[in-house]
């Protein structure tokens, strides 16, 4: 019996060692998400971490990776060689990133989320295949130079960026999303060549900056433009005429008045959603026949003449048939609360916009 016990004891110890030494289950293999073309949601404010950190202690190094270039402090999934997980490890600096990496996770460290002030060019130059670069909530003063040429999304929101180096975007032909909201960008930062090279840019977010003018040189492939919470006072005539694909515009919380808004500013073929809330308008601007959502709340509008703002003659749509949608304006949602209007809703407004489903008055 003693002999049997002696033989079983090493086996039991080996099993205990195997169980206790198991590493955290690797994150699920990420899939490459499609470009995001939806209205952004304001993230909640994060409290800056203080020493000692409240994050969990760094994970102990596991067994050697099958990849010789895998940083010891990170995890390289053997079945997904283009991903590198360096998250939640109390890192104080960015490790050496292999050039094969497309997906890099650095969140919940002391290098991310309000720590980074500058990015060494040697870090980015090696990442030629990187597709997504997220560096929100740091202390960057300018857009990093030597950006990987294959980037598709660049998120630099909630930094302290007040400078965009000349030519920094010149080689980013694949970039479809550029997020610079909540920075310190002023009119002097932008010129006609600032966005040169961004031939396929579809979403540009410049909200929460200190602009007084519309930025020049915006790529004409743009689909979505966000300029909320700046100090923009007027829109130049024909500013949007070079944007045949523009479908979504946000200009809430600016200083736009009737004087600063030419009549046909938003007469765009593909414009579907227009946000002009919290400005200084006293009249309803021209409404494109294809516009579907219009936000004019919290302006100084006193009255509405449905006949005047109707993009189509009321006579031509008098005998509206549901099967003939091309003959009527497509406005479905209209927000007018927070103005100086008094009920009821004008009848000619409803006669013009026959497809209206909701009016907030």
PDB file of C-alpha atoms in Angstrom, residues 164 169-170 178 180 190-199 201 204 206 215-219:
ATOM      1  CA  UNK A 164      -1.215  68.618 -37.667  1.00  0.00           C
ATOM      2  CA  UNK A 169      -1.770  62.087 -44.089  1.00  0.00           C
ATOM      3  CA  UNK A 170      -0.211  62.025 -47.568  1.00  0.00           C
ATOM      4  CA  UNK A 178     -10.377  59.981 -38.950  1.00  0.00           C
ATOM      5  CA  UNK A 180     -10.007  64.136 -33.960  1.00  0.00           C
ATOM      6  CA  UNK A 190      -6.010  73.702 -41.554  1.00  0.00           C
ATOM      7  CA  UNK A 191      -5.196  74.587 -45.158  1.00  0.00           C
ATOM      8  CA  UNK A 192      -6.152  73.140 -48.519  1.00  0.00           C
ATOM      9  CA  UNK A 193      -3.420  70.483 -48.263  1.00  0.00           C
ATOM     10  CA  UNK A 194      -4.002  69.300 -44.683  1.00  0.00           C
ATOM     11  CA  UNK A 195      -6.059  66.285 -45.744  1.00  0.00           C
ATOM     12  CA  UNK A 196      -4.176  65.654 -48.965  1.00  0.00           C
ATOM     13  CA  UNK A 197      -3.799  61.952 -49.613  1.00  0.00           C
ATOM     14  CA  UNK A 198      -7.040  60.897 -47.912  1.00  0.00           C
ATOM     15  CA  UNK A 199      -8.708  59.850 -51.146  1.00  0.00           C
ATOM     16  CA  UNK A 201     -11.938  59.104 -46.284  1.00  0.00           C
ATOM     17  CA  UNK A 204     -14.283  62.975 -40.440  1.00  0.00           C
ATOM     18  CA  UNK A 206     -13.722  67.458 -35.787  1.00  0.00           C
ATOM     19  CA  UNK A 215     -12.213  73.524 -42.486  1.00  0.00           C
ATOM     20  CA  UNK A 216     -10.788  73.769 -46.018  1.00  0.00           C
ATOM     21  CA  UNK A 217      -9.592  70.855 -48.103  1.00  0.00           C
ATOM     22  CA  UNK A 218     -11.995  68.237 -46.755  1.00  0.00           C
ATOM     23  CA  UNK A 219     -11.747  65.139 -49.030  1.00  0.00           C
TER      24      UNK A 219
END
